[in-house]
Amino acid sequence: METTIFYIFAIVILIFSVLAVTSRRILRAAVYFLFVLLAVAGLFFLLSFNFLAAVQLTVYAGGIIVLFIFSIMLTSQVNDKLEPIAAKKIIFSLLAAIAGAVVCISAIMTYRFSEPKNIEVDAGMKTIGKYLLSYGENGYALPFEVISLLLLASLIGAIMIAKRDNT
Amino acid sequence: MTIDQFLLMKNEILLIAIAVIVLIIDLMTDNKKILFPVMIILFIFTTVIGFIYQTDGELFGGMYRSTPLINMMKNILNTGVLIILLQSAGWLINKAENHENIGGFCFILISSLAGMCFMISSGDFLMFYLGLELATIPIAALVAYEKMKFLSAEAGTKFILSAVLSSGILLYGISILYGTNGSILFKDLNNSVEITNLQALAFIFILSGIAFKISLVPFHLWTADVYEGAPVNITSFLSSISKAASVFILLILLFTVFINFSEIWNELLVYLSILTMTIGNLFAIRQQNLKRFLAFSSIAQAGFIPLGFIGGTSLGASTVLYFLLIYVFSNLGAFGVVSVVTSATGKESMNDYNGFYKTNRGLSIVMMLSLFSLAGIPPVAGFFSKFFLFTIAAKQGYYFLLFIAVINATISLYYYLLVVKAMFINENEQPIEKITSDVYAKLGLAICVLGIVFTGLFGIIFDYINTLSKGI
């Protein structure tokens, strides 16, 4: 049963991610991408990482896609369509994609994965919260702070680009 | 955590503090010119502290590490950014259209430097990745700083798209490595990585992600357009500081995590090196725009760096560091002159520099020294660093690579001298008028000249780096 559900999610992810990058209307691409994120949340549920799945749903599917759609609405016309791509480009990118997939899949298939040692992982909110802000072994306080700096710097950069010049 | 442990991160903490102070001053005053001297003084303070106070240790369960060698790398980056800040003073302060965003410019530049420091100090792939992104994403805003110019905006877009693509490839590599080893800590991976198809693939993905940032051929295609479109000072930042930081982390990764893969990366780096040197040179010869010319010359220069990696010796590591130290000085010297000239006259073409010596003696001598150092002409430092790199390759028996490298060094001599010839020998009826550069730019160029002349003459500097690199 679990395997079947996994494959369903996997197929959804595959189809919609291909659609998202090939769609000529940017708003549709955003919606296809939403389905990809939803299916990924489903995978997390399947692994019983419930908190992670909830975060995936609220932050990515809820927040980020809405931001995408807002910025698309603000910057371009909804009915805008991209130029059709030249046949030569399609052929070359298909070849590159297939070659990449063959290399990756063959490498993955030939690798003998060792059995995971500790399957029972406590992924509750309490544990995650504790490790996120602890600074000892396995503590993630430093990455947490660096991410906040990254967001601040990106924000300032975005404001610099977007604000109107007074001079 | 005690205060001693915090002091391990002194460089990052000081940099972030400066960035925040800049932001606060920027918010509080309308006169943006005050901001610059304050920041420069604080930054000089940080740079000097970096040289005086050495740290050694680990934090956050091995996520952050600091060794004397890593300290030295940070010192090189700090010095480079100090020079760039000094050089950009004229461009930021004297031009009215740039006034508005001085605070943002400095904040992003410094926080990006902090990102590089975190990246070099990282002890696991999470911190490595975050540092890399902090060093890259905000810089896109600076590349597009002159957003009213079409070229600059285009360069910003190209930069962010190629950065995202390379990060994607890198992340895929990291995730494969995690899937096969169950850890992203360098010290765990060090023992557990082994040559299998999948892990080798992961390694190649990670290598290509970093090669994008160093712009080794065939990952260089974004470089020329971005370098040409960005403001000169950002171009010099990308071509020296960004590149140096990526080489440093590549050095650490190859020599610690992927040391078992040395057969694979020795061979790969030979090909990358040959391709990069040759193609960078062939394109550099044809350039007429001086910025674009320096961009391609910096690609060709990056091709020499892998020579030091070959064999994975600690002597090679110190040679790479030494090469980059001198490269930062020489490249920033050349870019500094271009920056002064561009911000004063807006001229970038090589023909504009005809007869430059008659009107601007000081600037043309700085330019000449930098180009001699980039080309590797004996009395200046660039000769020694290149010579040491060649020695490393020769010791390991890679004579064919050495042969190609020497040929390329000779070709590069030709086009560097072309610029020197334009400045000193070519006649021009209307040469660029006498430019009086400001104090900041003079100080920046002076540091470059001192670096170019003295790092080569005193063997003690190389010996010092060499003692540090034992503990990589």
XYZ file of C-alpha atoms in Angstrom:
639
model
C 0.000 0.000 0.000
C 2.718 2.453 0.988
C 4.665 1.709 -2.169
C 1.626 2.388 -4.331
C 1.010 5.741 -2.638
C 4.674 6.603 -3.011
C 4.550 5.924 -6.731
C 1.402 7.979 -7.111
C 3.090 10.954 -5.447
C 6.243 10.404 -7.468
C 4.322 10.404 -10.750
C 2.439 13.554 -9.725
C 5.733 15.273 -8.906
C 7.302 14.196 -12.196
C 4.399 15.232 -14.408
C 3.767 18.578 -12.780
C 7.412 19.577 -12.545
C 7.829 18.910 -16.257
C 4.660 20.902 -16.925
C 5.872 23.729 -14.704
C 9.056 24.254 -16.683
C 7.511 23.744 -20.111
C 4.344 25.797 -19.716
C 4.316 28.994 -21.766
C 2.052 30.876 -19.374
C 3.851 31.900 -16.233
C 0.786 31.843 -13.999
C 0.010 28.280 -14.995
C 3.594 27.329 -14.307
C 3.175 28.682 -10.786
C 0.041 26.602 -10.256
C 1.710 23.454 -11.587
C 4.534 24.138 -9.184
C 1.970 24.319 -6.372
C 0.936 20.736 -7.132
C 4.575 19.636 -7.008
C 4.921 21.149 -3.541
C 1.694 19.526 -2.376
C 2.879 16.120 -3.534
C 6.184 16.631 -1.730
C 4.192 17.380 1.427
C 2.399 14.104 0.800
C 5.752 12.293 0.699
C 6.630 13.799 4.073
C 3.312 12.570 5.499
C 4.106 9.138 4.108
C 7.390 9.133 6.017
C 5.371 10.293 9.071
C 7.306 13.556 9.357
C 4.069 15.312 10.178
C 5.521 18.609 11.314
C 7.704 18.906 8.233
C 4.727 18.133 6.035
C 2.660 20.819 7.767
C 5.458 23.345 7.317
C 5.742 22.376 3.668
C 2.020 22.962 3.228
C 1.779 26.273 5.072
C 5.064 27.897 4.108
C 5.658 26.637 0.583
C 2.241 25.832 -0.770
C 0.512 28.539 1.247
C 3.031 31.342 1.472
C 5.565 31.143 -1.290
C 3.203 30.264 -4.114
C 0.933 33.131 -3.100
C 3.941 35.460 -3.202
C 4.841 34.101 -6.640
C 1.339 34.723 -7.902
C 1.276 38.223 -6.423
C 4.550 39.177 -8.061
C 3.435 37.707 -11.375
C 0.203 39.697 -11.174
C 2.111 42.888 -10.344
C 4.745 42.599 -13.043
C 3.122 41.015 -16.091
C -0.159 40.521 -17.838
C -1.954 37.308 -16.979
C -2.547 36.461 -20.601
C 1.069 36.942 -21.611
C 2.502 33.943 -23.374
C 6.149 33.154 -23.833
C 7.527 32.879 -27.331
C 7.442 29.297 -28.583
C 10.857 27.702 -28.201
C 12.872 26.837 -31.309
C 12.845 23.161 -32.276
C 16.633 22.969 -32.126
C 16.650 24.133 -28.527
C 13.958 21.644 -27.578
C 15.911 18.772 -29.115
C 19.159 19.726 -27.404
C 17.591 20.253 -24.007
C 15.730 16.952 -24.327
C 18.996 15.209 -25.165
C 20.736 16.854 -22.220
C 17.898 15.960 -19.871
C 17.774 12.342 -21.026
C 21.548 11.957 -20.835
C 21.556 13.430 -17.322
C 18.711 11.174 -16.232
C 20.426 8.070 -17.632
C 23.683 8.873 -15.842
C 21.972 9.610 -12.520
C 19.588 6.658 -12.622
C 22.292 4.181 -13.615
C 24.527 5.465 -10.825
C 21.706 5.176 -8.293
C 20.639 1.715 -9.463
C 24.150 0.296 -9.222
C 24.749 1.625 -5.720
C 24.164 -0.772 -2.827
C 22.513 1.323 -0.146
C 23.188 0.116 3.367
C 20.214 -0.535 5.641
C 19.318 2.580 7.617
C 20.479 2.154 11.193
C 17.950 4.019 13.280
C 14.589 4.051 11.629
C 12.792 5.474 14.670
C 13.542 9.177 14.564
C 11.773 11.511 16.920
C 10.616 14.215 14.544
C 8.154 15.900 16.863
C 7.833 19.649 17.078
C 9.406 19.726 20.519
C 12.598 17.994 19.401
C 12.882 20.035 16.249
C 12.391 23.255 18.178
C 14.969 22.285 20.751
C 17.640 21.408 18.201
C 16.879 24.440 16.077
C 17.969 26.770 18.843
C 20.573 24.721 20.686
C 24.251 25.380 20.131
C 25.932 22.170 21.231
C 26.318 18.904 19.338
C 23.712 18.716 16.542
C 22.466 22.188 17.401
C 21.309 24.368 14.565
C 21.513 27.827 16.142
C 24.295 28.997 13.825
C 22.617 28.063 10.514
C 19.440 29.635 11.878
C 21.205 32.947 12.431
C 23.039 32.808 9.111
C 19.739 32.271 7.314
C 18.328 35.361 8.997
C 21.311 37.381 7.789
C 20.833 35.954 4.289
C 17.182 37.002 4.313
C 18.052 40.499 5.546
C 20.711 40.965 2.891
C 18.417 39.671 0.135
C 15.648 41.962 1.358
C 17.891 45.020 1.248
C 19.129 44.004 -2.196
C 15.587 43.574 -3.448
C 14.593 46.997 -2.090
C 17.610 48.572 -3.765
C 16.589 47.130 -7.115
C 12.885 47.773 -6.796
C 12.670 51.256 -5.317
C 12.025 54.254 -7.472
C 14.899 56.643 -8.087
C 14.351 60.109 -6.676
C 17.249 61.699 -8.483
C 29.003 29.176 25.509
C 31.745 31.295 26.995
C 33.253 34.458 25.607
C 36.347 32.555 24.447
C 34.215 30.392 22.235
C 32.495 33.397 20.763
C 35.868 34.914 19.978
C 36.529 32.012 17.610
C 34.031 33.670 15.312
C 35.525 37.130 15.807
C 35.854 37.853 12.122
C 32.248 37.050 11.256
C 30.887 38.770 14.355
C 32.859 41.940 13.641
C 31.793 41.949 10.000
C 28.129 41.539 10.857
C 28.490 44.254 13.493
C 29.941 46.637 10.900
C 27.151 45.779 8.478
C 24.517 46.518 11.111
C 26.217 49.773 12.144
C 26.263 50.832 8.501
C 22.563 50.087 8.269
C 21.750 52.080 11.401
C 23.800 55.120 10.326
C 22.150 54.895 6.938
C 18.717 55.036 8.558
C 19.546 57.869 10.934
C 21.227 60.459 8.733
C 20.414 62.084 5.457
C 24.024 62.915 4.775
C 25.241 59.624 3.403
C 28.821 60.789 3.085
C 29.496 60.392 6.823
C 28.881 56.705 6.518
C 31.910 55.937 4.430
C 34.822 57.032 6.652
C 33.214 55.395 9.699
C 32.881 52.134 7.863
C 36.415 52.252 6.471
C 37.881 52.831 9.946
C 35.873 49.940 11.400
C 36.857 47.726 8.514
C 40.563 48.500 8.852
C 40.200 47.645 12.540
C 38.655 44.258 11.680
C 41.331 43.484 9.124
C 44.128 44.301 11.548
C 42.516 42.247 14.334
C 42.398 39.327 11.919
C 46.162 39.413 11.513
C 46.925 39.838 15.210
C 44.548 37.478 16.955
C 44.807 33.847 15.858
C 42.101 31.338 16.681
C 41.946 27.604 16.580
C 39.009 25.407 17.485
C 35.531 24.117 16.753
C 32.045 25.315 17.608
C 28.465 24.085 17.299
C 29.430 20.428 17.315
C 31.922 20.795 14.471
C 29.668 22.916 12.275
C 32.032 25.842 12.535
C 35.771 25.412 12.601
C 38.679 27.747 12.679
C 42.345 27.004 12.109
C 45.298 29.345 11.515
C 45.115 28.488 7.817
C 41.431 29.425 7.631
C 42.336 32.625 9.457
C 44.898 33.419 6.811
C 42.317 32.852 4.075
C 39.950 35.253 5.816
C 42.735 37.804 6.143
C 43.341 37.651 2.401
C 39.627 38.170 1.728
C 39.398 41.014 4.265
C 42.341 42.821 2.724
C 40.846 42.421 -0.728
C 37.467 43.778 0.301
C 39.146 46.683 2.098
C 40.876 47.596 -1.160
C 37.607 47.315 -3.074
C 35.759 49.521 -0.574
C 38.503 52.129 -0.860
C 38.344 51.973 -4.634
C 34.594 52.319 -4.781
C 34.584 55.457 -2.620
C 35.036 57.792 -5.574
C 32.341 56.107 -7.593
C 29.853 56.107 -4.697
C 30.475 59.529 -3.202
C 31.160 61.694 -6.246
C 28.262 60.512 -8.363
C 24.897 61.866 -7.355
C 22.937 58.954 -8.790
C 24.772 56.509 -6.528
C 24.241 58.466 -3.302
C 20.887 56.997 -2.521
C 22.095 53.466 -1.951
C 25.518 53.824 -0.344
C 24.271 52.129 2.813
C 22.787 49.222 0.911
C 25.914 48.836 -1.193
C 28.198 48.616 1.833
C 25.818 46.402 3.795
C 25.543 43.864 1.008
C 29.248 43.850 0.242
C 30.169 43.268 3.886
C 27.483 40.688 4.596
C 28.548 38.849 1.477
C 32.089 38.824 2.825
C 30.730 37.456 6.106
C 29.023 34.743 4.070
C 32.334 33.801 2.488
C 33.961 33.620 5.901
C 31.200 31.324 7.144
C 31.634 29.223 4.029
C 35.379 28.822 4.503
C 34.919 28.042 8.200
C 32.119 25.569 7.627
C 32.453 22.099 9.079
C 29.411 20.650 7.350
C 27.616 21.003 4.068
C 24.707 22.938 5.549
C 26.881 25.822 6.693
C 28.877 25.573 3.482
C 25.745 25.948 1.409
C 24.326 28.796 3.494
C 27.631 30.661 3.357
C 27.776 30.187 -0.381
C 24.280 31.563 -0.845
C 24.936 34.501 1.474
C 28.011 35.234 -0.589
C 26.166 35.022 -3.895
C 22.484 35.975 -3.872
C 22.729 39.525 -2.447
C 25.591 40.311 -4.839
C 23.117 40.016 -7.712
C 21.531 43.240 -6.446
C 24.904 44.964 -6.655
C 25.563 43.612 -10.149
C 22.321 45.307 -11.178
C 23.202 48.412 -9.147
C 23.067 50.749 -12.107
C 19.609 49.476 -12.839
C 18.820 52.196 -15.324
C 21.527 50.847 -17.589
C 20.306 47.977 -19.690
C 23.600 46.075 -19.509
C 23.706 46.204 -15.727
C 20.145 44.943 -15.302
C 20.789 42.169 -17.812
C 23.971 41.196 -16.008
C 22.060 40.998 -12.708
C 19.505 38.633 -14.215
C 22.152 36.455 -15.815
C 24.117 36.353 -12.596
C 21.233 35.248 -10.415
C 20.011 32.639 -12.909
C 23.418 31.034 -13.331
C 24.016 31.186 -9.579
C 20.723 29.417 -8.923
C 21.458 26.768 -11.535
C 24.872 26.035 -10.084
C 23.459 25.899 -6.551
C 20.866 23.426 -7.758
C 23.537 21.121 -9.155
C 25.606 21.515 -5.998
C 22.632 20.711 -3.761
C 21.837 17.592 -5.737
C 25.406 16.444 -5.202
C 25.185 17.166 -1.483
C 21.895 15.299 -1.170
C 23.350 12.226 -2.875
C 26.305 12.382 -0.514
C 23.929 12.570 2.449
C 21.848 9.708 1.122
C 24.854 7.440 0.750
C 26.752 8.375 3.908
C 24.066 9.486 6.322
C 25.898 12.595 7.429
C 26.846 16.018 6.151
C 29.571 16.738 8.696
C 32.976 16.938 7.030
C 34.676 14.915 9.734
C 32.189 12.036 9.364
C 32.320 12.113 5.586
C 36.085 12.145 5.679
C 36.066 8.535 6.889
C 33.060 7.216 5.048
C 33.213 8.436 1.437
C 34.421 5.798 -0.977
C 34.731 5.609 -4.718
C 31.498 4.217 -6.074
C 29.633 5.399 -9.150
C 27.048 7.290 -7.148
C 29.422 9.027 -4.769
C 31.744 9.929 -7.612
C 28.733 11.456 -9.365
C 27.916 13.421 -6.216
C 31.484 14.656 -6.078
C 31.368 15.741 -9.714
C 28.143 17.661 -9.090
C 29.678 19.436 -6.118
C 32.843 20.187 -8.078
C 30.832 21.635 -10.974
C 28.817 23.802 -8.584
C 31.989 25.319 -7.197
C 33.632 25.500 -10.636
C 30.711 27.715 -11.676
C 31.711 30.214 -9.018
C 35.401 30.055 -9.938
C 34.287 30.210 -13.601
C 36.476 27.397 -14.813
C 35.832 26.475 -18.445
C 33.291 24.929 -19.377
C 31.360 26.628 -16.568
C 32.436 30.138 -17.530
C 29.721 31.238 -19.940
C 28.069 33.674 -17.540
C 31.309 35.426 -16.683
C 31.987 37.785 -19.574
C 28.524 39.356 -19.763
C 28.171 39.717 -16.007
C 31.626 41.211 -15.618
C 30.992 43.679 -18.402
C 27.546 44.757 -17.219
C 28.314 45.106 -13.519
C 29.815 48.271 -12.062
C 33.629 48.090 -12.155
C 34.051 47.616 -8.421
C 31.595 44.751 -8.330
C 33.394 43.182 -11.273
C 36.635 43.361 -9.345
C 34.876 41.877 -6.306
C 33.511 38.978 -8.357
C 36.721 38.321 -10.221
C 39.027 38.334 -7.231
C 37.283 37.986 -3.854
C 34.449 35.692 -4.926
C 36.834 33.585 -6.914
C 39.386 33.381 -4.111
C 36.746 32.366 -1.559
C 35.449 29.599 -3.824
C 38.974 28.332 -4.428
C 39.597 28.276 -0.672
C 36.549 26.157 0.050
C 37.367 23.902 -2.906
C 40.833 23.469 -1.432
C 39.417 22.532 1.964
C 36.857 20.136 0.474
C 39.342 18.392 -1.802
C 42.009 18.052 0.858
C 39.730 16.889 3.665
C 36.396 15.395 2.586
C 37.332 14.148 -0.853
C 40.925 13.158 -0.217
C 39.969 9.538 -1.066
C 38.864 10.737 -4.479
C 42.238 12.228 -5.313
C 42.676 9.971 -8.356
C 39.452 11.321 -9.833
C 40.026 14.969 -9.095
C 43.660 14.981 -10.129
C 42.631 13.930 -13.580
C 39.561 16.154 -13.762
C 41.480 19.207 -12.629
C 44.141 18.654 -15.288
C 41.482 18.836 -18.017
C 39.704 21.780 -16.403
C 42.979 23.602 -16.024
C 44.067 23.076 -19.637
C 40.670 24.109 -20.992
C 40.400 27.152 -18.749
C 43.849 28.521 -19.466
C 43.614 28.040 -23.204
C 40.083 29.274 -23.804
C 40.426 32.181 -21.383
C 43.561 33.286 -23.204
C 42.141 32.892 -26.696
C 39.182 35.090 -25.806
C 41.244 37.631 -23.875
C 43.408 38.375 -26.923
C 40.426 39.573 -28.916
C 38.903 41.943 -26.362
C 38.892 45.672 -26.905
C 36.854 46.656 -23.856
C 39.227 46.767 -20.905
C 36.689 45.410 -18.414
C 35.858 42.478 -20.645
C 39.563 41.971 -21.257
C 40.269 41.758 -17.520
C 37.310 39.398 -17.147
C 38.750 36.921 -19.614
C 42.241 37.357 -18.235
C 40.833 36.451 -14.817
C 39.326 33.278 -16.317
C 42.737 32.405 -17.738
C 44.372 33.135 -14.375
C 41.910 30.811 -12.634
C 43.159 28.082 -14.947
C 46.562 28.168 -13.282
C 45.164 27.518 -9.804
C 44.417 23.773 -10.271
C 48.142 23.205 -10.844
C 48.639 23.655 -7.123
C 45.943 21.145 -6.204
C 47.609 18.306 -8.064
C 48.940 15.642 -5.769
C 47.083 17.033 -2.776
C 50.196 18.146 -0.912
C 50.237 20.772 1.812
C 52.953 22.583 -0.120
C 50.474 22.786 -2.992
C 47.874 24.252 -0.650
C 50.233 26.975 0.492
C 51.178 27.716 -3.099
C 47.526 28.160 -4.035
C 47.053 30.536 -1.094
C 50.158 32.464 -2.044
C 49.067 32.672 -5.664
C 45.651 33.991 -4.656
C 47.116 36.543 -2.256
C 49.202 37.997 -5.060
C 46.424 37.582 -7.606
C 44.075 39.613 -5.382
C 46.606 42.443 -5.172
C 47.449 42.469 -8.889
C 43.905 42.046 -10.135
C 42.574 44.724 -7.802
C 45.424 47.023 -8.848
C 44.446 46.708 -12.511
C 40.737 47.012 -11.752
C 41.435 49.951 -9.442
C 42.973 51.959 -12.256
C 40.117 51.037 -14.584
C 37.669 52.039 -11.850
C 39.302 55.451 -11.333
C 39.353 56.133 -15.061
C 35.805 54.917 -15.653
C 34.290 56.905 -12.827
C 36.123 60.049 -13.964
C 35.644 59.812 -17.728
C 33.399 56.839 -18.507
C 35.953 55.451 -20.953
C 36.540 51.704 -21.006
C 37.950 50.899 -24.414
C 41.580 49.941 -24.838
C 42.163 52.641 -27.481
C 41.210 55.292 -24.944
C 44.278 54.326 -22.977
C 46.650 55.289 -25.799
C 49.123 57.827 -24.465
C 47.840 57.382 -20.926
C 51.349 57.673 -19.476
C 51.797 61.247 -20.724
C 48.883 62.544 -18.683
C 48.615 60.155 -15.752
C 52.039 58.897 -14.741
C 51.164 57.436 -11.370
C 48.090 55.544 -12.555
C 49.825 54.087 -15.576
C 52.729 52.858 -13.452
C 50.305 51.132 -11.067
C 48.564 49.576 -14.054
C 51.872 48.460 -15.503
C 52.980 46.834 -12.248
C 49.648 45.013 -11.885
C 49.721 43.733 -15.440
C 53.355 42.644 -15.077
C 52.375 40.796 -11.944
C 49.411 39.128 -13.664
C 51.652 38.144 -16.565
C 54.412 36.892 -14.259
C 57.384 39.065 -15.160
C 60.290 38.448 -12.735
C 60.846 41.356 -10.357
C 57.198 41.579 -9.272
C 55.350 39.083 -7.099
C 53.285 37.448 -9.830
C 56.379 35.731 -11.188
C 57.087 33.900 -7.943
C 53.541 32.666 -7.408
C 53.278 31.297 -10.938
C 56.721 29.778 -10.739
C 55.837 27.962 -7.500
C 52.629 26.615 -9.062
C 54.639 25.283 -12.008
C 57.074 23.640 -9.595
C 54.228 21.790 -7.854
C 52.980 20.384 -11.169
C 56.513 19.446 -12.212
C 57.195 17.641 -8.936
C 54.134 15.450 -9.484
C 55.302 14.628 -12.988
C 52.531 16.341 -14.939
C 54.849 17.598 -17.660
C 52.236 17.900 -20.376
C 50.095 20.146 -18.183
C 53.171 22.151 -17.308
C 54.014 22.546 -20.985
C 50.516 23.880 -21.765
C 50.678 26.184 -18.738
C 53.991 27.683 -19.801
C 52.715 28.250 -23.338
C 49.635 29.948 -21.941
C 51.679 32.118 -19.624
C 53.629 33.252 -22.673
C 50.485 33.998 -24.659
C 49.103 35.993 -21.755
C 52.316 37.998 -21.681
C 51.491 39.177 -25.193
C 48.099 40.630 -24.404
C 49.088 42.143 -21.086
C 51.946 43.893 -22.809
C 49.523 45.119 -25.450
C 47.846 47.258 -22.794
C 51.200 48.441 -21.483
C 52.227 49.343 -25.027
C 49.023 51.308 -25.507
C 49.681 53.302 -22.362
C 53.375 54.009 -22.838
C 54.186 53.889 -26.540
C 51.077 54.476 -28.655
C 50.501 58.062 -29.705
C 47.185 59.733 -29.099
C 46.169 63.275 -29.917
C 43.522 63.400 -27.229
C 44.704 61.238 -24.350
C 42.589 60.913 -21.207
C 42.994 64.109 -19.234
C 44.807 64.304 -15.941
C 42.710 62.552 -13.318
C 43.031 63.506 -9.683
C 41.819 60.549 -7.692
C 40.561 60.887 -4.128
C 42.384 59.852 -0.958
C 40.535 56.543 -0.668
C 41.439 55.389 -4.165
C 45.054 56.440 -3.644
C 45.226 54.449 -0.426
C 43.668 51.420 -2.132
C 46.112 51.538 -5.023
C 49.009 52.042 -2.620
C 48.103 48.853 -0.758
C 47.992 47.009 -4.088
C 51.411 48.301 -5.154
C 52.936 47.425 -1.789
C 51.442 43.936 -2.084
C 52.666 43.440 -5.623
C 56.203 44.589 -4.881
C 56.844 43.181 -1.433
C 55.005 39.839 -1.194
C 57.325 38.531 -3.877
C 60.567 39.881 -2.471
C 60.179 38.591 1.054
C 60.307 34.808 1.202
C 59.106 35.023 4.787
C 55.501 35.467 3.628
C 55.490 32.219 1.707
C 57.225 30.431 4.567
C 54.620 31.759 6.979
C 51.733 30.482 4.831
C 53.553 27.198 4.455
C 53.803 26.673 8.219
C 50.054 27.291 8.513
C 49.002 24.903 5.778
C 50.449 21.886 7.559
C 47.313 21.743 9.669
C 44.746 21.798 6.868
